[in-house]
C-alpha cells in the first residue's frame, strides 16, 4: 500500500521548535518531490516547503523562510520539516504529499498523508 504518515506535531510555546516527520511506504521518496502543506482553521490551504531528494532542490513559503528547514533521509525513506522560532500563526494541521513530477503544485500531487497537528501558544 502506498502511503505517507506524518508525526511530530504537538503543543509548543511561541519561540519553540518542533520536527515533523513524513515516512513513506510502498514507494521511494527519492523518486518523488515531497511537499509540506498546512491548513489553519478558517484559512486557505498553504504550501510550506518542498524538496526533491534526487537533486536537492528545496523551496519555502515566504512566511517560513529562515525558520523552517526541509530535509530528507533516503535510507529511512523520510522527509523532515524542522520548525524553529514557531509563532502562533504557524498553528495548523500539517501534512505531507508526494508528486511523481518535479513539482509541489497541488494539481500534481499523487499521495497525501493524514496530517499532524501543530499548536503554538502565545
Coordinates of N, CA and C in Angstrom, one line a residue:
X1 N 0.8 -1.2 0.0 CA 0.0 0.0 0.0 C 0.9 1.2 0.0
X2 N 0.6 2.2 -0.9 CA 1.3 3.4 -0.9 C 0.7 4.4 0.1
X3 N 1.5 4.9 1.0 CA 1.0 5.9 1.9 C 2.1 6.7 2.5
X4 N 1.7 7.8 3.1 CA 2.6 8.8 3.8 C 2.0 8.9 5.2
X5 N 2.9 8.9 6.2 CA 2.4 9.0 7.6 C 3.3 10.1 8.2
X6 N 2.6 11.1 8.7 CA 3.2 12.2 9.4 C 3.2 12.0 10.9
X7 N 4.2 12.6 11.6 CA 4.3 12.6 13.0 C 5.1 13.8 13.5
X8 N 5.1 14.0 14.8 CA 5.9 15.1 15.4 C 5.2 16.3 15.8
X9 N 3.9 16.4 15.5 CA 3.2 17.6 15.9 C 3.0 17.6 17.4
X10 N 2.4 18.7 17.8 CA 2.1 18.9 19.3 C 1.9 20.3 19.6
X11 N 1.9 20.5 20.9 CA 1.7 21.8 21.5 C 3.1 22.4 21.9
X12 N 3.4 23.6 21.5 CA 4.6 24.2 21.9 C 4.4 25.7 22.1
X13 N 5.2 26.3 22.9 CA 5.1 27.8 23.1 C 5.8 28.5 22.0
X14 N 5.3 29.7 21.8 CA 5.9 30.6 20.8 C 7.4 30.7 21.1
X15 N 8.2 30.6 20.0 CA 9.6 30.6 20.1 C 10.2 29.2 20.1
X16 N 9.4 28.2 20.3 CA 9.9 26.9 20.4 C 10.1 26.2 19.1
X17 N 10.4 24.9 19.1 CA 10.7 24.2 17.9 C 10.0 22.8 17.9
X18 N 9.8 22.4 16.7 CA 9.2 21.0 16.5 C 9.9 20.5 15.2
X19 N 10.0 19.1 15.2 CA 10.4 18.5 13.9 C 9.4 17.5 13.5
X20 N 8.8 17.8 12.3 CA 7.8 16.9 11.7 C 8.5 15.8 10.8
X21 N 8.0 14.6 10.9 CA 8.5 13.6 10.0 C 7.4 13.1 9.1
X22 N 7.8 12.7 7.9 CA 6.9 12.2 6.9 C 7.5 10.9 6.3
X23 N 6.9 9.8 6.7 CA 7.5 8.5 6.3 C 6.7 7.9 5.2
X24 N 7.4 7.5 4.2 CA 6.7 6.8 3.0 C 6.8 5.3 3.1
X25 N 5.7 4.7 2.6 CA 5.8 3.2 2.5 C 5.1 2.9 1.2
X26 N 5.6 1.8 0.5 CA 5.1 1.4 -0.7 C 5.7 2.1 -1.9
X27 N 6.6 3.1 -1.7 CA 7.3 3.7 -2.8 C 8.5 4.5 -2.2
X28 N 9.4 4.8 -3.1 CA 10.7 5.5 -2.7 C 10.5 7.0 -2.8
X29 N 10.7 7.7 -1.7 CA 10.6 9.2 -1.7 C 11.7 9.8 -2.6
X30 N 12.8 9.1 -2.8 CA 13.9 9.6 -3.6 C 13.4 9.9 -5.0
X31 N 12.4 9.2 -5.5 CA 12.0 9.3 -6.9 C 10.8 10.3 -7.0
X32 N 10.5 11.0 -5.9 CA 9.4 11.9 -5.9 C 9.8 13.3 -5.4
X33 N 9.0 14.2 -5.6 CA 9.1 15.6 -5.0 C 8.1 15.6 -3.8
X34 N 8.5 16.0 -2.7 CA 7.7 16.0 -1.5 C 7.5 17.4 -1.0
X35 N 6.2 17.6 -0.6 CA 5.9 19.0 -0.1 C 5.2 18.9 1.3
X36 N 5.5 19.9 2.1 CA 4.8 20.0 3.3 C 3.7 21.2 3.1
X37 N 2.5 20.9 3.6 CA 1.4 21.9 3.5 C 0.8 22.0 4.8
X38 N 0.0 23.1 5.0 CA -0.7 23.3 6.2 C -2.0 24.0 6.0
X39 N -2.9 23.7 6.9 CA -4.2 24.4 6.9 C -4.6 24.8 8.3
X40 N -4.8 26.1 8.5 CA -5.2 26.6 9.8 C -6.7 26.7 9.7
X41 N -7.4 26.6 10.9 CA -8.8 26.7 11.0 C -9.3 28.0 10.3
X42 N -10.2 27.9 9.4 CA -10.8 29.0 8.7 C -9.9 29.7 7.7
X43 N -8.8 29.0 7.4 CA -7.9 29.6 6.4 C -7.7 28.7 5.2
X44 N -7.1 29.3 4.1 CA -6.8 28.5 3.0 C -5.6 27.6 3.2
X45 N -5.7 26.5 2.4 CA -4.6 25.6 2.4 C -3.3 26.3 1.9
X46 N -2.1 26.1 2.5 CA -0.9 26.8 2.2 C 0.2 25.8 2.0
X47 N 1.0 26.0 0.9 CA 2.2 25.3 0.7 C 3.3 25.8 1.6
X48 N 4.0 25.0 2.3 CA 5.0 25.5 3.3 C 6.4 25.3 2.7
X49 N 6.7 24.1 2.3 CA 8.1 23.8 1.8 C 8.0 22.6 0.9
X50 N 9.1 22.5 0.0 CA 9.1 21.4 -1.0 C 10.5 20.9 -1.2
X51 N 10.7 19.6 -1.4 CA 12.0 19.1 -1.6 C 12.0 18.0 -2.7
X52 N 13.0 18.0 -3.5 CA 13.3 16.9 -4.4 C 14.5 16.2 -4.0
X53 N 14.5 15.1 -3.3 CA 15.7 14.4 -2.8 C 16.7 14.0 -3.9
X54 N 16.2 13.8 -5.1 CA 17.1 13.4 -6.2 C 18.1 14.4 -6.6
X55 N 17.7 15.7 -6.5 CA 18.6 16.8 -6.9 C 18.8 17.8 -5.8
X56 N 18.2 17.6 -4.7 CA 18.4 18.6 -3.6 C 17.6 19.8 -3.6
X57 N 16.8 20.0 -4.7 CA 16.0 21.2 -4.8 C 15.1 21.4 -3.6
X58 N 15.1 22.6 -3.0 CA 14.2 22.9 -1.9 C 13.6 24.3 -2.2
X59 N 12.4 24.5 -1.6 CA 11.8 25.8 -1.7 C 11.0 26.0 -0.4
X60 N 10.7 27.3 -0.1 CA 10.0 27.6 1.1 C 9.0 28.8 0.9
X61 N 7.9 28.8 1.6 CA 7.0 29.9 1.6 C 7.7 31.1 2.3
X62 N 7.4 32.3 1.8 CA 8.0 33.4 2.5 C 7.7 33.5 4.0
X63 N 6.6 33.0 4.4 CA 6.2 33.1 5.8 C 7.1 32.2 6.7
X64 N 7.8 31.3 6.1 CA 8.6 30.4 7.0 C 10.1 30.4 6.6
X65 N 10.5 31.2 5.6 CA 11.9 31.3 5.3 C 12.7 31.7 6.5
X66 N 13.8 31.0 6.7 CA 14.7 31.4 7.8 C 14.3 30.7 9.1
X67 N 13.2 30.1 9.1 CA 12.7 29.5 10.4 C 12.5 28.0 10.2
X68 N 12.1 27.6 9.0 CA 11.8 26.1 8.8 C 12.9 25.6 7.8
X69 N 13.2 24.3 8.0 CA 14.2 23.7 7.1 C 13.7 22.3 6.7
X70 N 13.6 22.0 5.4 CA 13.2 20.7 5.0 C 14.4 19.9 4.6
X71 N 14.3 18.6 4.9 CA 15.4 17.7 4.6 C 14.9 16.3 4.3
X72 N 15.7 15.4 3.8 CA 15.3 14.1 3.5 C 16.4 13.1 4.0
X73 N 16.0 11.9 4.4 CA 16.9 10.8 4.7 C 16.4 9.6 3.8
X74 N 17.2 9.4 2.8 CA 16.8 8.4 1.8 C 16.8 7.0 2.4
X75 N 17.7 6.8 3.3 CA 17.8 5.4 3.9 C 16.6 5.1 4.8
X76 N 16.0 6.2 5.4 CA 14.8 6.0 6.2 C 13.5 6.3 5.4
X77 N 13.7 6.7 4.1 CA 12.5 7.0 3.3 C 11.6 8.0 4.0
X78 N 12.3 9.0 4.5 CA 11.6 10.0 5.4 C 12.0 11.4 5.0
X79 N 11.0 12.3 5.0 CA 11.3 13.8 4.8 C 10.9 14.4 6.1
X80 N 11.8 15.4 6.5 CA 11.6 16.1 7.8 C 11.3 17.6 7.5
X81 N 10.6 18.2 8.5 CA 10.4 19.6 8.5 C 10.8 20.1 9.9
X82 N 12.0 20.7 10.0 CA 12.4 21.3 11.2 C 11.8 22.7 11.3
X83 N 11.1 22.9 12.4 CA 10.4 24.2 12.6 C 11.0 24.9 13.8
X84 N 11.6 26.0 13.6 CA 12.2 26.8 14.7 C 11.5 28.1 14.8
X85 N 11.7 28.8 15.9 CA 11.1 30.1 16.2 C 9.6 30.1 15.8
X86 N 8.9 29.1 16.3 CA 7.5 29.0 16.0 C 6.7 30.2 16.5
X87 N 5.6 30.5 15.7 CA 4.8 31.6 16.1 C 3.3 31.1 16.1
X88 N 2.5 31.8 16.9 CA 1.1 31.4 17.0 C 0.4 31.2 15.6
X89 N 0.8 32.0 14.6 CA 0.2 31.9 13.3 C 0.7 30.7 12.5
X90 N 1.6 29.9 13.1 CA 2.0 28.6 12.5 C 1.1 27.5 12.9
X91 N 0.2 27.8 13.8 CA -0.8 26.8 14.2 C -1.6 26.3 13.1
X92 N -1.6 25.0 12.8 CA -2.3 24.4 11.7 C -2.2 22.9 11.7
X93 N -3.0 22.3 10.8 CA -2.8 20.9 10.5 C -1.7 20.8 9.4
X94 N -0.6 20.1 9.7 CA 0.5 20.0 8.7 C 0.4 18.6 8.1
X95 N 0.5 18.6 6.8 CA 0.6 17.3 6.1 C 1.6 17.3 5.0
X96 N 2.0 16.1 4.6 CA 3.0 16.0 3.5 C 2.3 15.3 2.3
X97 N 2.8 15.5 1.2 CA 2.3 15.0 -0.1 C 3.4 14.8 -1.0
X98 N 3.2 13.8 -1.9 CA 4.3 13.5 -2.9 C 3.8 13.6 -4.3
X99 N 4.7 14.0 -5.2 CA 4.4 14.1 -6.6 C 5.5 13.3 -7.4
X100 N 5.0 12.6 -8.4 CA 6.0 11.9 -9.3 C 6.6 12.9 -10.3
X101 N 6.1 14.1 -10.3 CA 6.7 15.1 -11.2 C 7.5 16.1 -10.3
X102 N 8.4 16.8 -11.0 CA 9.3 17.7 -10.3 C 8.6 19.0 -9.9
X103 N 7.6 18.8 -9.0 CA 6.9 20.0 -8.6 C 6.1 19.7 -7.3
X104 N 5.8 20.7 -6.6 CA 4.9 20.6 -5.4 C 3.5 21.2 -5.7
X105 N 3.3 21.5 -7.0 CA 2.0 22.1 -7.4 C 0.9 21.1 -6.9
X106 N -0.1 21.7 -6.3 CA -1.2 20.8 -5.7 C -1.8 20.0 -6.7
X107 N -1.9 20.5 -8.0 CA -2.6 19.7 -9.0 C -1.9 18.5 -9.4
X108 N -0.6 18.3 -9.0 CA 0.2 17.2 -9.5 C 0.6 16.2 -8.3
X109 N 0.0 16.4 -7.2 CA 0.3 15.5 -6.0 C -0.4 14.2 -6.1
X110 N 0.3 13.1 -5.9 CA -0.2 11.8 -6.1 C -0.6 11.1 -4.8
X111 N 0.1 11.4 -3.7 CA -0.1 10.7 -2.5 C -0.2 11.8 -1.4
X112 N -1.1 11.7 -0.5 CA -1.3 12.6 0.6 C -1.3 11.8 2.0
X113 N -0.7 12.5 3.0 CA -0.8 11.9 4.3 C -2.0 12.5 5.0
X114 N -2.2 12.0 6.2 CA -3.4 12.4 7.0 C -3.2 13.6 7.9
X115 N -1.9 14.0 8.1 CA -1.6 15.2 8.8 C -1.2 15.0 10.3
X116 N -0.5 16.0 10.8 CA -0.2 16.1 12.2 C -0.4 17.5 12.7
X117 N -1.0 17.6 13.8 CA -1.5 19.0 14.2 C -0.4 19.7 15.0
X118 N -0.2 20.9 14.7 CA 0.8 21.8 15.4 C 0.0 22.9 16.0
X119 N 0.2 23.1 17.3 CA -0.4 24.2 18.0 C 0.7 25.0 18.7
X120 N 0.7 26.3 18.4 CA 1.7 27.2 19.0 C 1.0 28.2 19.9
X121 N 1.3 28.2 21.2 CA 0.6 29.1 22.2 C 1.5 30.3 22.3
X122 N 0.8 31.4 22.6 CA 1.5 32.7 22.8 C 1.9 32.9 24.2

